[in-house]
Coordinates of C-alpha atoms in Angstrom, one line a residue:
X138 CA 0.0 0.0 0.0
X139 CA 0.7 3.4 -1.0
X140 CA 1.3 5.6 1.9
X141 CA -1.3 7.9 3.1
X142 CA 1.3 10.2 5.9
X143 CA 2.6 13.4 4.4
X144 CA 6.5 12.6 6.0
X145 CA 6.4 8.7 4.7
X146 CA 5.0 9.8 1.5
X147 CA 7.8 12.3 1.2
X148 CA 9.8 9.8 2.4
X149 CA 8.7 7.4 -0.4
X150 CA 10.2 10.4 -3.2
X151 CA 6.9 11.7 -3.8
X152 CA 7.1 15.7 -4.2
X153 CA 4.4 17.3 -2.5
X154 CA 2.6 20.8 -3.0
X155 CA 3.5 21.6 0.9
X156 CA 6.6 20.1 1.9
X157 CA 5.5 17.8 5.5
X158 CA 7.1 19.6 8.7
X159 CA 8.8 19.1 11.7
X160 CA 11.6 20.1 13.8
X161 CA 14.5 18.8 15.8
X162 CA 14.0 18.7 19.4
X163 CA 10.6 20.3 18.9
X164 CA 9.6 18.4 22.4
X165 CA 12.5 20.6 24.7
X166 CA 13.5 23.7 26.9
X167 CA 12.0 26.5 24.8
X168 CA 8.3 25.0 25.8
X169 CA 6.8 26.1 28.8
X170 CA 5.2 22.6 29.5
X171 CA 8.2 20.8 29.0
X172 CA 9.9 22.4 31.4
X173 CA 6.7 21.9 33.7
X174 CA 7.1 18.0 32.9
X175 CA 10.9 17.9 33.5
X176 CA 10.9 19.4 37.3
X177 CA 7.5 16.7 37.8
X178 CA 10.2 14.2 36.4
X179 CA 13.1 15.3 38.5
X180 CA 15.7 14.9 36.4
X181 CA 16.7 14.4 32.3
X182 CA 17.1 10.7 32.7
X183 CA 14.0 9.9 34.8
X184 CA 12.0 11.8 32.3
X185 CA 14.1 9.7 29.7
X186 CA 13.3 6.3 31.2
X187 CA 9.5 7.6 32.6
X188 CA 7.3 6.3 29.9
X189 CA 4.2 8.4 30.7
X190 CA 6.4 11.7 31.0
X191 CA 8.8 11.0 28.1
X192 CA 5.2 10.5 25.6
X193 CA 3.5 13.4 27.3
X194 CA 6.4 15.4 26.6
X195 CA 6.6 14.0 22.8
X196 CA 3.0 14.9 22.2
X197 CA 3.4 18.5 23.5
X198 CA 4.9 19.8 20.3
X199 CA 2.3 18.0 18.2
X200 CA -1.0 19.4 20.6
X201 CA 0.5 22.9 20.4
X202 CA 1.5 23.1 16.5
X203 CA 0.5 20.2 14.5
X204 CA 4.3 19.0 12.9
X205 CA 3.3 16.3 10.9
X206 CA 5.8 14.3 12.6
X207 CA 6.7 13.6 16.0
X208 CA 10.3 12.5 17.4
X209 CA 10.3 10.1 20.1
X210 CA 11.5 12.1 23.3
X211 CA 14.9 9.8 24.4
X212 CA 18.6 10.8 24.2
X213 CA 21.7 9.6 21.9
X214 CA 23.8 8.7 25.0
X215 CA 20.9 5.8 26.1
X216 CA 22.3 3.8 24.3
X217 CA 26.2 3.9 25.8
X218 CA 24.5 3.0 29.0
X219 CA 22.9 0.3 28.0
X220 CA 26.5 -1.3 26.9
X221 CA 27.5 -0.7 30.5
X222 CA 28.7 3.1 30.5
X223 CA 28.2 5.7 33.6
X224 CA 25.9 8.3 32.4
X225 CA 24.6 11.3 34.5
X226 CA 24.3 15.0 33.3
X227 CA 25.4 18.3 35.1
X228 CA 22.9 20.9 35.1
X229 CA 24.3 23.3 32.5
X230 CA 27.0 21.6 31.1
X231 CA 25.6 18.5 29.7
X232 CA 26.3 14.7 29.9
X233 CA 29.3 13.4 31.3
X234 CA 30.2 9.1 31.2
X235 CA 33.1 7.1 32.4
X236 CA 35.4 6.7 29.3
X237 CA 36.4 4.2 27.0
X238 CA 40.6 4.8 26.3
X239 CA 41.9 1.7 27.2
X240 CA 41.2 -2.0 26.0
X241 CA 40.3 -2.3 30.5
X242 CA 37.9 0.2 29.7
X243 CA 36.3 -1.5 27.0
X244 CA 36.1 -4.9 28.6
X245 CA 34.6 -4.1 31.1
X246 CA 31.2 -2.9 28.7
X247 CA 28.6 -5.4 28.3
X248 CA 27.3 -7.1 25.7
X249 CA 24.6 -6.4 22.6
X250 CA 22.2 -8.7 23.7
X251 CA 21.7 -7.2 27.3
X252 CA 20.9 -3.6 26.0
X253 CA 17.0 -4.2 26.5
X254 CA 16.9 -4.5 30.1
X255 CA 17.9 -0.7 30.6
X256 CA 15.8 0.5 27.2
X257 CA 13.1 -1.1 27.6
X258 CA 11.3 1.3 28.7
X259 CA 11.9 3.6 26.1
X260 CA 10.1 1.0 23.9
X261 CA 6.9 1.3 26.1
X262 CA 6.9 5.6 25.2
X263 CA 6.6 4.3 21.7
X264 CA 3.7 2.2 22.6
X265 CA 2.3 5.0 24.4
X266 CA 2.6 7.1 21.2
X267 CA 1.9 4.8 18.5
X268 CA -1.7 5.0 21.2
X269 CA -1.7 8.3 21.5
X270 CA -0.8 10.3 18.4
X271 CA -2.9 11.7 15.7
X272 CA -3.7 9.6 13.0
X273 CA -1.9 11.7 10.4
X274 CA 1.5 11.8 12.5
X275 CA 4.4 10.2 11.4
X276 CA 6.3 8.7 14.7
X277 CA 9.7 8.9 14.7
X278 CA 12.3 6.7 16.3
X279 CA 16.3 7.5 16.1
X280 CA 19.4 6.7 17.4
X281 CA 22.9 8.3 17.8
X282 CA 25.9 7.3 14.7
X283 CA 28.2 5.5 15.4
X284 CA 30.6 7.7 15.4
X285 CA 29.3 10.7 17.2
X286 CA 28.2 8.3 20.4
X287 CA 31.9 7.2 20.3
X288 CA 33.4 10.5 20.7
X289 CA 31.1 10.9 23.9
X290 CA 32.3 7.8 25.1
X291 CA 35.7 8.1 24.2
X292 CA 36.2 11.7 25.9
X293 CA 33.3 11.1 28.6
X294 CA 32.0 14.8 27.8
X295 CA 31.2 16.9 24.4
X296 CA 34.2 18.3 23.0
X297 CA 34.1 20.8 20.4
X298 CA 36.8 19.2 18.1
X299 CA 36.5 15.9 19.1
X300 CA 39.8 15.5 19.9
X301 CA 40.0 12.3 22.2
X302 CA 38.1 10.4 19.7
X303 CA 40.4 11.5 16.8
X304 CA 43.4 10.6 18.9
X305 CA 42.4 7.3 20.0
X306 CA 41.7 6.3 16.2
X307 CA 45.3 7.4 15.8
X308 CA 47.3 5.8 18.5
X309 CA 44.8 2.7 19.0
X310 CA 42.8 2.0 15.3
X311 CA 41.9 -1.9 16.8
X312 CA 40.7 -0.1 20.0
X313 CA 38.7 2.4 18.2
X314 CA 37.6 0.2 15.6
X315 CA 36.6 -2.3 18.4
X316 CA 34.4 0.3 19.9
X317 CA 32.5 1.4 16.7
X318 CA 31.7 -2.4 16.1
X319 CA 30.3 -2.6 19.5
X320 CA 28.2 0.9 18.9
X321 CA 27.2 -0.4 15.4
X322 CA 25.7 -3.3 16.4
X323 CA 23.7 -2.1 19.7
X324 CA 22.8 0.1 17.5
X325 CA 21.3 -1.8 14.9
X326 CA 19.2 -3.8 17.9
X327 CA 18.2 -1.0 19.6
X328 CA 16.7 0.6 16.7
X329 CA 15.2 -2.7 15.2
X330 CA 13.3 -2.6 19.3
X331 CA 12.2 1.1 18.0
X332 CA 10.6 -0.4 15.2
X333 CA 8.9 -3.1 17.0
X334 CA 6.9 -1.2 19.4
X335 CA 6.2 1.1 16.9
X336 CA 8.5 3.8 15.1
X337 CA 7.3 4.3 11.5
X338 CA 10.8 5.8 10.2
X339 CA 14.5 5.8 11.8
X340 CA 16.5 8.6 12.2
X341 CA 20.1 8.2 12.7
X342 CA 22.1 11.0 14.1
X343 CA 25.8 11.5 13.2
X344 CA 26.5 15.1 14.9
X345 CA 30.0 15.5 14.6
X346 CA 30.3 13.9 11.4
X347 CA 32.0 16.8 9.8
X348 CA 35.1 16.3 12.1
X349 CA 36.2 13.4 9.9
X350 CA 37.8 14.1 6.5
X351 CA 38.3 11.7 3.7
X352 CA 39.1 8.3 4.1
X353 CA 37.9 8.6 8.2
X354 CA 34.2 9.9 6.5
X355 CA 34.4 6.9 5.0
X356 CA 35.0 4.3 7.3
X357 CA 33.6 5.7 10.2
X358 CA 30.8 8.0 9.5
X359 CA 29.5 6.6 5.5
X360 CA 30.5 2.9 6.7
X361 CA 29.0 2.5 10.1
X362 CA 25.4 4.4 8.3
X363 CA 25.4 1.9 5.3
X364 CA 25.7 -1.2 7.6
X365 CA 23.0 0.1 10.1
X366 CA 20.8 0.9 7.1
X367 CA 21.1 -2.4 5.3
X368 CA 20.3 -4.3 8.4
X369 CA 17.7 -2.7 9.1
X370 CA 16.3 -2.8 5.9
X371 CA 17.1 -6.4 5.7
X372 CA 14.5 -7.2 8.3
X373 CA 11.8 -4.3 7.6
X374 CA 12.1 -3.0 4.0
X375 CA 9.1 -0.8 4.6
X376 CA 10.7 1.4 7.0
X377 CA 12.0 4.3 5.6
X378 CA 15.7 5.6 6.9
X379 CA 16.9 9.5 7.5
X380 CA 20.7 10.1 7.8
X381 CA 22.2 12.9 9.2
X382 CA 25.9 13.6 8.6
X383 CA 25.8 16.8 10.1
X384 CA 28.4 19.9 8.2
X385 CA 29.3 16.9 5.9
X386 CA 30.1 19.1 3.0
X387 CA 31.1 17.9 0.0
X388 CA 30.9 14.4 1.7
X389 CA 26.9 15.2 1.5
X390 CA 26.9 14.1 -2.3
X391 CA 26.4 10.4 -2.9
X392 CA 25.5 9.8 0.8
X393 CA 22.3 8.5 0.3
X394 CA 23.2 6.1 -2.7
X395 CA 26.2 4.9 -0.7
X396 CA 24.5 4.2 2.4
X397 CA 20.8 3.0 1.2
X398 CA 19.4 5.7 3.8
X399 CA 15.8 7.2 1.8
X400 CA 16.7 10.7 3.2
X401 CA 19.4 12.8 3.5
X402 CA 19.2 15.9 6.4
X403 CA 20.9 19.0 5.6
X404 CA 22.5 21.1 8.5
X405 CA 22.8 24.8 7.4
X406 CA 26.6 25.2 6.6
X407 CA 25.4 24.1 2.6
X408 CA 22.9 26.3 0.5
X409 CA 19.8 24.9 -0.3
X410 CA 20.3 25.8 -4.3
X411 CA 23.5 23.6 -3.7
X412 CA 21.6 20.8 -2.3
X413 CA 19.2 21.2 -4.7
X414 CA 22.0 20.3 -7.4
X415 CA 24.2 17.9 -5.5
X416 CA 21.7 15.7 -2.5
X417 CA 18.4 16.3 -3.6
X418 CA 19.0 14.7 -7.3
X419 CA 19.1 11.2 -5.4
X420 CA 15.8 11.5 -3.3
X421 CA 14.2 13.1 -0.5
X422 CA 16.6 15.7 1.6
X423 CA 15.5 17.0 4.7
X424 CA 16.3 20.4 6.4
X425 CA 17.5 23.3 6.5
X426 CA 16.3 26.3 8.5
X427 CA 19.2 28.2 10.7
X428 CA 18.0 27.2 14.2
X429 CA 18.9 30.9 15.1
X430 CA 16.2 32.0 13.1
X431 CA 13.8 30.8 16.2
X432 CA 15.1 33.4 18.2
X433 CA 15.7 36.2 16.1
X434 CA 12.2 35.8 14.3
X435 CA 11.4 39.0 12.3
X436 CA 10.8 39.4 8.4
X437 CA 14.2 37.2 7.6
X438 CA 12.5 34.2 9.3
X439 CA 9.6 34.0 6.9
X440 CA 11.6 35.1 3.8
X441 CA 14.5 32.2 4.3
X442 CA 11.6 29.7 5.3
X443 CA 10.0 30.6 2.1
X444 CA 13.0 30.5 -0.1
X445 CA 13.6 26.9 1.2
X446 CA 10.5 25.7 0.5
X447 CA 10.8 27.5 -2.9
X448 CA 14.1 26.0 -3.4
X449 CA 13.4 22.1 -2.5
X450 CA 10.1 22.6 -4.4
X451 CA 11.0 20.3 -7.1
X452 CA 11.6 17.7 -5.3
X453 CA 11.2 15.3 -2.3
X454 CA 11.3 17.5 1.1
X455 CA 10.7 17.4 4.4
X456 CA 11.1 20.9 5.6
X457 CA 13.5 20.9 9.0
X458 CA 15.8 23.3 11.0
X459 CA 19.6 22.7 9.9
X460 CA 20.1 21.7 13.6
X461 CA 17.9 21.7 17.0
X462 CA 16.0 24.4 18.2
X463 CA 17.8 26.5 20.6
X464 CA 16.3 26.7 24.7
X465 CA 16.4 30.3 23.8
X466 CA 13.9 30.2 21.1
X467 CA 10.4 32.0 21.4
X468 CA 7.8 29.3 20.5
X469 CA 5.7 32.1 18.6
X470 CA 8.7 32.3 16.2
X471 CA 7.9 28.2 15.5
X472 CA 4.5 29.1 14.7
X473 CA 5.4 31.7 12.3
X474 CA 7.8 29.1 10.6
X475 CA 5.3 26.5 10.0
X476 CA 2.9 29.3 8.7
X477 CA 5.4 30.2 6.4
X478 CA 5.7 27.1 5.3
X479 CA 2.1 26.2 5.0
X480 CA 1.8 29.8 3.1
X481 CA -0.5 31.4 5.7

C-alpha cells in the first residue's frame, strides 16, 4: 500500500505541493510545558526512562503546533548505557560518562544482547505514542551514529573538536575500531526494538560527522550508516531511513546512494540551491532552516523559510531546522515558521 502520511510519503520520493514539517527537538527547553514536565520528572534521565512523562512530553509539540511528525523524546547517550557506560548529566554543562581509552575500559562494557533491560522502557513511550498520536503523524524513532556516540564515550564529555576520539583512532585503530563495532551493532538492535513497538521511520544522528575528512568519513561515519541501514532494511524494507551527517560538505553528495538511507538531512553550513543540485538529485533531503532564526524571528524568518520551500520545491522535502532548536527560542517564532511554510 501506497502511503497515506505526508513525512512517509515524502519519504517514499513523492514531491508534495506543501513540503510535510517538523523540527529537531521540537519536544525541549523553549516550551513552557516541557519544562513543567521535566521538574515533575526530577531529572533528564528519569524523564528519559519515565514512559508516561517521556510521551506526554513528545506529544506537546504535536498538541501545540500540529508538525506532521513527532520525534520520540529519548537521548543519543541511552544507548552507551545500556552497553555498560556511567551516564549522568550536570545541570548546564551536559552529559558526562566514564570513558572508554583503554582496552580495560572497553572490557569491562557489556554485551549487545543485554541492551533491552535498561531500554526497555523507552520502547513502552513508543507504545504509548503509537496509542496516542494523531492519525496523520508520522512517529519517529532515532538513534545516535556511530561515530558521534563514540566521541562521547571516548572523551566522557562533548568536546568541540572531538579531539580524544580522533586521537584514539590514531594511536589505538583496533581499539577504536573495536568500539565502533560494538556501537554499530547495539545500535542496529536498539533501533530494530524502536521499530517493533512502533517507530514508523529511523533517524540516525551523526552530529560530529564533519570532524572526519576523507578516508575517516568513510570508514567511520559513511561505513557504520550503510551497515545500520542495510540491516535494518534487511529485516523491515518498509521502514523508511533519515541520515544525518551533520556539516558533511562535499561528503553530502552520494550519501544517500552509498548508504541506502531514503533521506538525506541538511545542516545549514550548505545552500539549499547547492543541495538542490548535488543531495536532492538522489531522493528526499531534509532540512534546512538556521536554528537561530527561532530566536531572532522577524521578516528574515519568513523570507528564508520561504526561499527553502521555494528551493526544494521540485523535489522530495521534508522541511527541518539545519540543527535543534535552541532553549532560547520564542515558540511564537515556530509558529510563524510553520505558517510560512504552509503559506499562511
Amino acid at each position: 500500500m501506497a502511503p497515506t502520511k505526508t513525512v512517509l510519503r515524502a519519504l517514499a520520493g513523492e514531491t508534495l505541493p506543501t513540503p510535510p514539517i517538523w523540527m529537531m527537538r521540537q519536544a525541549g527547553r523553549y516550551l513552557p510545558e516541557y519544562k513543567a514536565t521535566r521538574a515533575q520528572a526530577g531529572d533528564f534521565l528519569s524523564l528519559c526512562y519515565n514512559p508516561e512523562l517521556a510521551a506526554e512530553v513528545t506529544l506537546q509539540p504535536i498538541r501545540r503546533y500540529g508538525f506532521d511528525a513527532a520525534i520520540l523524546f529519548a537521548d543519543i547517550l541511552l544507548l552507551p548505557q545500556a552497553l555498560g557506560a556511567d551516564l549522568w548529566f550536570v545541570t548546564g554543562e551536559g552529559p558526562r560518562l566514564s570513558t572508554i581509552q583503554t582496552q580495560g575500559d572497553f572490557d569491562k562494557l557489556g554485551p549487545v544482547g543485554d541492551i533491552d533491560a535498561t531500554l526497555s522502557p523507552i520502547y513502552e513511550t513508543i507504545r504509548i505514542l503509537r496509542g496516542e498520536l494523531p492519525a496523520d503523524t508520522t512517529l519517529i524513532g532515532f538513534a545516535g551514529a556511530p561515530w558521534t556516540v563514540a566521541t562521547y564515550m571516548i572523551a566522557g564529555r562533548g568536546t568541540p573538536d572531538q579531539g580524544p576520539a580522533h586521537a584514539l583512532m590514531q594511536e589505538n585503530t583496533p581499539l577504536f575500531e573495536a568500539l565502533l563495532a560494538r556501537i554499530t551493532a547495539g545500535t542496529i538492535e536498539y533501533l530494530a526494538k524502536q521499530i517493533e513497538a512502533g517507530a514508523e521511520v529511523i533517524k540516525i544522528f551523526d552530529s560530529w560527522a564533519g570532524s572526519l575528512k576523507g578516508d575517516a568519513f568513510h570508514k567511520y561515519a559513511l561505513e557504520p550508516a550503510r551497515e545500520i541501514t542495510v540491516a535494518l532494511k534487511a529485516r523491515y524494507p518498509h521502514i523508511p531511513i533519515i541520515g544525518f551527517p551533520r556539516e558533511a560538505g562535499d561528503n553530502y553528495i552520494g550519501f544517500a546512494k552509498a548508504t541506502g538511507v531514503d533521506c538525506v538531512a541538511l545542516d545549514n553550513s550548505v545552500s539549499a540551491d547547492w543541495a538542490v543540485q548535488h543531495v536532492q538529485v538522489d531522493g528526499c533531503v531534509q532540512g534546512n532552516l538556521a536554528s537561530r532564526h527561532m530566536v531572532t524571528g522577524g521578516q528574515a524568518l519568513v523570507d528564508e523559510t520561504r526561499a527553502i520551500v521555494k528551493a526544494f520545491s521540485g523535489g522530495p522535502h521534508i522541511f527541518n531546522l539545519g540543527h535543534g532548536i535552541t532553549p532560547d527560542a520564542d515558540p511564537d517564532n515556530v509558529q510563524r515558521m510553520i505558517d510560512a511554510v504552509r503559506d499562511k
